[in-house]
Amino acid sequence: MPATVLVLVETINDYLPILEHQGFHLILAPTPAERAEAITRHSGQINAVLTRGPLGLYADEIAALPNLKIICVIGAGYEHVDLQAAADRGITVTNGAGVNASSVADHAMALLLSLVRDVPRCDAAVRRGEWPKIMRPSLSGKRLGILGLGAVGMAIAKRAANGFDMSVSYHNRQHRSDVSYAFCSTPTELARASDFLVIATPGGLTTKHLINRQVLDALGPKGFLVNIARASVVVTADLISALEQRRIAGAALDVFDAEPHVPDALKSLTNVVLTPHVAGLSPEAIEGTVELVGRNLVAFFSGQPVLTPVELPTRISNAVL
């Protein structure tokens, strides 16, 4: 009997035949109501779950799926997947780190250009029949700071350094000896060394609220912030305050705390560019991501090691199996 995969992701339908052609039976549940119904109705049938970081998979859901063996997360982040519950059940978790790096990096640069050059305001003015001569900074030769130099951060760094002659600095959990970019030991130090600060680190407890008032003040009134990672990395109230008071020049955001809700305070600001969490969405990225999910599933159900395992916490010995 083929393995049954519960698909919670709402943006990949055109590429799901990749998994079907590999012999997997799919149950699609892209809305909260469909998700709850599918878990209740098909609880004993589901062997795998396909999700993404913001959608996650919670402990009560894992407990309700007695035959769940593997959770595949699209993208790098898995912040709302209960890793402890998975570990206690011996469930494998994989992610798609790096597959959509090019798409996310492209979007990061698009946001940076739109923000710094004030493209949305210029576009709106022309559509109103106006012809303003808006003076805006250039990107060339500026200092770019990247928080998180993984696959996405590296792709952004290459675009900035090679395409715009920017100097690049970064803060990472560890110094990287394989790159020539300047390492900063704290986010505050990185912000102080940057004209533009791009957040490219995964979400989760270890990165929560790394960007706070202190960091934003270090970025300063001429500095710009771009977040294509996770909203949890930033203290949103501190960001809104800094934007309102012009303690930073502007921000471009693709991620928000309670998606799809966006704070009205952000919508009302003229020094902000907003997009609906689409940085990782491109035909190339989605196809590559689903192909990786397929390879992980085939490997797992063939008894082989998965390609992109997520490290799980220590199993709690008295967990109920």
Coordinates of C-alpha atoms in Angstrom, one line a residue:
M1 CA 0.0 0.0 0.0
P2 CA 1.4 3.4 -0.9
A3 CA 2.2 5.9 1.8
T4 CA -0.4 8.6 2.4
V5 CA 0.8 12.2 2.7
L6 CA -1.3 15.0 4.3
V7 CA -0.5 18.2 2.4
L8 CA -1.1 21.4 4.4
V9 CA 0.7 23.7 2.1
E10 CA -1.5 25.9 -0.1
T11 CA 0.9 27.1 -2.8
I12 CA 2.2 23.9 -4.4
N13 CA -0.8 22.2 -6.1
D14 CA 0.7 22.6 -9.7
Y15 CA 3.7 20.5 -8.6
L16 CA 1.9 17.8 -6.5
P17 CA 1.9 15.4 -9.5
I18 CA 5.6 15.0 -8.8
L19 CA 4.7 13.1 -5.6
E20 CA 1.7 11.3 -7.1
H21 CA 3.9 10.0 -9.9
Q22 CA 6.2 8.6 -7.2
G23 CA 3.3 6.5 -5.9
F24 CA 2.2 8.6 -2.9
H25 CA -1.4 9.1 -2.0
L26 CA -2.2 12.7 -1.2
I27 CA -4.8 14.3 1.1
L28 CA -5.0 18.1 0.5
A29 CA -6.0 20.2 3.5
P30 CA -4.8 23.8 2.9
T31 CA -7.3 25.6 5.2
P32 CA -7.6 25.2 9.0
A33 CA -11.0 23.7 8.7
E34 CA -9.9 21.1 6.1
R35 CA -6.8 20.4 8.2
A36 CA -8.8 19.6 11.3
E37 CA -11.3 17.5 9.3
A38 CA -8.5 15.5 7.5
I39 CA -6.7 14.7 10.7
T40 CA -9.9 13.5 12.3
R41 CA -11.2 11.6 9.3
H42 CA -8.0 10.0 8.1
S43 CA -6.0 9.8 11.3
G44 CA -5.0 6.2 11.0
Q45 CA -4.2 6.5 7.3
I46 CA -1.7 9.3 7.3
N47 CA 2.0 8.3 7.2
A48 CA 3.6 11.7 6.3
V49 CA 2.7 15.4 6.6
L50 CA 3.9 18.1 4.2
T51 CA 3.9 21.5 5.8
R52 CA 5.8 24.8 6.1
G53 CA 7.3 26.6 9.0
P54 CA 4.4 29.1 9.8
L55 CA 1.8 26.3 9.3
G56 CA 3.7 23.9 11.5
L57 CA 2.4 20.7 13.0
Y58 CA 1.5 20.7 16.7
A59 CA 1.8 18.2 19.5
D60 CA -1.9 17.5 19.6
E61 CA -2.0 16.9 15.9
I62 CA 1.0 14.6 16.0
A63 CA -0.6 12.7 18.9
A64 CA -3.8 12.3 16.7
L65 CA -1.9 10.6 13.9
P66 CA -0.8 7.2 15.2
N67 CA 0.8 6.1 12.0
L68 CA 2.7 9.3 11.2
K69 CA 6.4 8.5 10.4
I70 CA 7.8 11.6 8.8
I71 CA 7.1 15.3 8.6
C72 CA 8.5 17.2 5.6
V73 CA 8.8 21.0 5.9
I74 CA 9.0 23.1 2.8
G75 CA 11.6 25.8 3.1
A76 CA 14.3 26.2 5.8
G77 CA 12.1 27.2 8.7
Y78 CA 10.3 24.7 10.9
E79 CA 9.4 27.0 13.9
H80 CA 5.9 25.7 14.4
V81 CA 6.6 22.0 14.1
D82 CA 6.7 20.5 17.5
L83 CA 10.2 18.8 17.3
Q84 CA 10.0 17.4 20.9
A85 CA 6.7 15.7 20.1
A86 CA 8.2 14.3 16.9
A87 CA 11.4 13.1 18.7
D88 CA 9.3 11.4 21.4
R89 CA 7.5 9.4 18.8
G90 CA 10.6 8.7 16.7
I91 CA 9.2 10.7 13.8
T92 CA 11.7 11.9 11.2
V93 CA 11.6 15.6 10.3
T94 CA 13.1 17.1 7.1
N95 CA 13.2 20.6 5.7
G96 CA 14.0 22.2 2.3
A97 CA 16.9 24.5 3.3
G98 CA 18.6 26.1 0.4
V99 CA 16.2 25.0 -2.4
N100 CA 14.5 28.4 -2.6
A101 CA 17.5 30.5 -1.8
S102 CA 17.7 32.1 -5.2
S103 CA 14.1 33.2 -5.2
V104 CA 14.3 34.6 -1.7
A105 CA 17.5 36.4 -2.4
D106 CA 16.0 37.9 -5.6
H107 CA 13.0 39.1 -3.6
A108 CA 15.3 40.5 -0.9
M109 CA 17.1 42.6 -3.4
A110 CA 13.8 43.7 -5.1
L111 CA 12.5 44.8 -1.7
L112 CA 15.8 46.7 -0.9
L113 CA 15.7 48.5 -4.3
S114 CA 12.0 49.3 -3.9
L115 CA 12.5 50.6 -0.4
V116 CA 15.7 52.6 -0.9
R117 CA 14.7 54.1 -4.2
D118 CA 11.1 54.6 -3.0
V119 CA 9.6 52.9 -6.1
P120 CA 6.1 52.4 -4.7
R121 CA 5.6 56.1 -3.9
C122 CA 7.0 57.1 -7.3
D123 CA 4.7 54.7 -9.0
A124 CA 1.7 55.9 -7.1
A125 CA 2.5 59.5 -7.9
V126 CA 2.8 58.9 -11.6
R127 CA -0.5 57.1 -11.6
R128 CA -2.1 60.2 -10.0
G129 CA -0.7 62.4 -12.8
E130 CA 2.1 63.8 -10.7
W131 CA 5.7 64.1 -11.6
P132 CA 7.8 64.4 -8.4
K133 CA 11.5 64.6 -8.5
I134 CA 12.3 62.4 -5.5
M135 CA 15.9 62.3 -4.4
R136 CA 16.9 58.9 -3.0
P137 CA 20.1 57.1 -2.0
S138 CA 22.1 54.8 -4.4
L139 CA 22.8 51.2 -3.5
S140 CA 26.2 51.1 -5.1
G141 CA 29.1 51.2 -2.6
K142 CA 26.9 50.9 0.5
R143 CA 27.4 48.6 3.5
L144 CA 25.1 45.6 3.6
G145 CA 24.7 43.7 6.8
I146 CA 23.2 40.2 6.7
L147 CA 21.8 38.5 9.8
G148 CA 22.2 34.8 9.1
L149 CA 24.7 33.7 6.4
G150 CA 23.1 30.4 5.4
A151 CA 22.1 29.5 1.8
V152 CA 19.8 32.5 1.5
G153 CA 22.2 34.9 3.2
M154 CA 25.0 33.8 0.9
A155 CA 22.9 34.3 -2.2
I156 CA 22.0 37.8 -1.0
A157 CA 25.6 38.6 -0.3
K158 CA 26.8 37.5 -3.8
R159 CA 24.1 39.7 -5.4
A160 CA 25.0 42.7 -3.3
A161 CA 28.8 42.4 -3.6
N162 CA 29.0 41.3 -7.2
G163 CA 26.0 43.3 -8.6
F164 CA 26.1 46.4 -6.6
D165 CA 29.7 46.7 -5.3
M166 CA 28.5 46.6 -1.7
S167 CA 30.7 45.7 1.2
V168 CA 29.1 42.8 3.1
S169 CA 29.2 42.1 6.8
Y170 CA 27.3 39.3 8.6
H171 CA 26.4 38.0 12.0
N172 CA 26.0 34.2 12.4
R173 CA 25.9 31.7 15.2
Q174 CA 29.5 30.9 14.2
H175 CA 32.2 32.7 12.3
R176 CA 32.6 31.3 8.8
S177 CA 36.1 30.7 7.7
D178 CA 35.1 30.0 4.1
V179 CA 34.0 33.5 3.2
S180 CA 35.7 36.9 3.0
Y181 CA 32.8 38.9 4.4
A182 CA 33.4 40.7 7.7
F183 CA 32.0 39.0 10.8
C184 CA 30.3 40.9 13.5
S185 CA 30.0 39.3 16.9
T186 CA 26.5 40.7 17.7
P187 CA 23.4 42.0 15.9
T188 CA 24.0 45.4 17.3
E189 CA 27.6 45.5 16.0
L190 CA 26.3 44.3 12.6
A191 CA 23.6 47.1 12.5
R192 CA 26.2 49.7 13.4
A193 CA 28.3 48.6 10.5
S194 CA 25.4 48.6 8.0
D195 CA 23.6 51.0 5.8
F196 CA 21.1 48.2 4.9
L197 CA 20.4 45.3 7.3
V198 CA 18.8 42.2 5.8
I199 CA 17.4 39.5 8.0
A200 CA 18.0 36.0 6.6
T201 CA 18.1 33.8 9.7
P202 CA 15.6 31.0 10.5
G203 CA 12.9 31.7 13.0
G204 CA 12.4 29.9 16.3
L205 CA 13.4 30.4 19.9
T206 CA 17.1 30.9 19.3
T207 CA 16.5 33.9 17.0
K208 CA 13.4 35.4 18.6
H209 CA 13.6 39.2 19.0
L210 CA 17.3 39.4 18.0
I211 CA 16.3 42.7 16.4
N212 CA 15.1 45.1 19.1
R213 CA 15.3 48.8 19.9
Q214 CA 19.0 48.7 20.6
V215 CA 19.8 47.1 17.2
L216 CA 17.5 49.5 15.4
D217 CA 19.0 52.5 17.0
A218 CA 22.5 51.2 16.0
L219 CA 21.2 51.0 12.4
G220 CA 20.3 54.7 12.7
P221 CA 18.2 57.3 10.9
K222 CA 19.7 56.6 7.5
G223 CA 19.5 52.9 7.8
F224 CA 17.1 50.5 6.1
L225 CA 15.8 47.1 7.3
V226 CA 14.7 44.2 5.1
N227 CA 13.1 41.1 6.5
I228 CA 12.5 38.0 4.3
A229 CA 13.1 35.5 7.1
R230 CA 10.6 35.4 10.0
A231 CA 8.8 38.2 11.8
S232 CA 9.7 36.6 15.2
V233 CA 13.3 37.7 14.7
V234 CA 12.1 41.3 15.1
V235 CA 10.3 43.0 18.0
T236 CA 7.5 44.4 15.9
A237 CA 6.5 47.1 18.4
D238 CA 10.1 48.4 18.5
L239 CA 10.3 48.4 14.7
I240 CA 7.0 50.4 14.3
S241 CA 8.2 52.9 16.9
A242 CA 11.5 53.3 15.1
L243 CA 9.8 53.8 11.8
E244 CA 7.2 56.3 13.2
Q245 CA 9.9 58.3 14.9
R246 CA 12.2 58.1 11.9
R247 CA 15.0 56.5 14.0
I248 CA 15.5 54.3 11.0
A249 CA 14.9 55.4 7.4
G250 CA 12.6 52.6 6.4
A251 CA 11.7 48.9 6.3
A252 CA 10.6 46.3 3.7
L253 CA 8.8 43.3 5.1
D254 CA 7.7 40.0 3.6
V255 CA 6.8 38.4 6.9
F256 CA 4.5 39.3 9.8
D257 CA 3.7 38.0 13.3
A258 CA 0.1 36.9 12.7
E259 CA -0.1 36.3 9.0
P260 CA -2.2 37.2 7.0
H261 CA -2.9 40.0 9.5
V262 CA -0.6 43.0 9.1
P263 CA -0.6 45.8 11.8
D264 CA -2.5 48.9 10.7
A265 CA 0.4 50.9 12.0
L266 CA 2.7 49.4 9.3
K267 CA 0.1 49.9 6.6
S268 CA -0.2 53.6 7.4
L269 CA 3.5 54.3 7.2
T270 CA 5.0 55.8 4.0
N271 CA 8.5 54.5 4.7
V272 CA 7.5 50.9 4.5
V273 CA 7.2 48.4 1.6
L274 CA 5.1 45.3 2.3
T275 CA 4.7 42.0 0.5
P276 CA 2.5 38.9 1.5
H277 CA 5.2 36.3 2.4
V278 CA 6.1 35.5 -1.3
A279 CA 9.9 35.7 -1.3
G280 CA 10.2 32.0 -1.7
L281 CA 7.5 31.6 -4.3
S282 CA 8.7 31.0 -7.9
P283 CA 8.0 28.2 -10.2
E284 CA 11.6 27.1 -10.1
A285 CA 11.8 27.2 -6.3
I286 CA 8.5 25.4 -5.7
E287 CA 9.3 22.7 -8.3
G288 CA 12.7 22.1 -6.7
T289 CA 11.2 22.1 -3.2
V290 CA 8.6 19.5 -4.1
E291 CA 11.2 17.4 -5.9
L292 CA 13.3 17.4 -2.7
V293 CA 10.2 16.4 -0.6
G294 CA 9.8 13.5 -3.0
R295 CA 13.4 12.4 -2.7
N296 CA 13.1 12.5 1.1
L297 CA 9.9 10.5 1.1
V298 CA 11.2 7.9 -1.3
A299 CA 14.4 7.5 0.7
F300 CA 12.6 7.3 4.0
F301 CA 10.0 4.7 2.9
S302 CA 12.8 2.7 1.2
G303 CA 14.7 2.5 4.5
Q304 CA 17.4 4.9 3.3
P305 CA 18.7 8.0 5.1
V306 CA 16.7 11.2 4.3
L307 CA 18.6 13.9 2.4
T308 CA 17.8 16.9 4.6
P309 CA 17.1 15.8 8.2
V310 CA 16.3 18.3 10.9
E311 CA 18.1 17.7 14.2
L312 CA 15.7 16.7 16.9
P313 CA 15.9 17.3 20.6
T314 CA 16.7 14.4 23.0
R315 CA 13.9 12.0 23.3
I316 CA 12.1 12.1 26.7
S317 CA 12.4 8.6 28.0
N318 CA 9.0 8.5 29.7
A319 CA 7.1 9.8 26.7
V320 CA 3.9 8.0 25.8
L321 CA 4.4 6.1 22.6

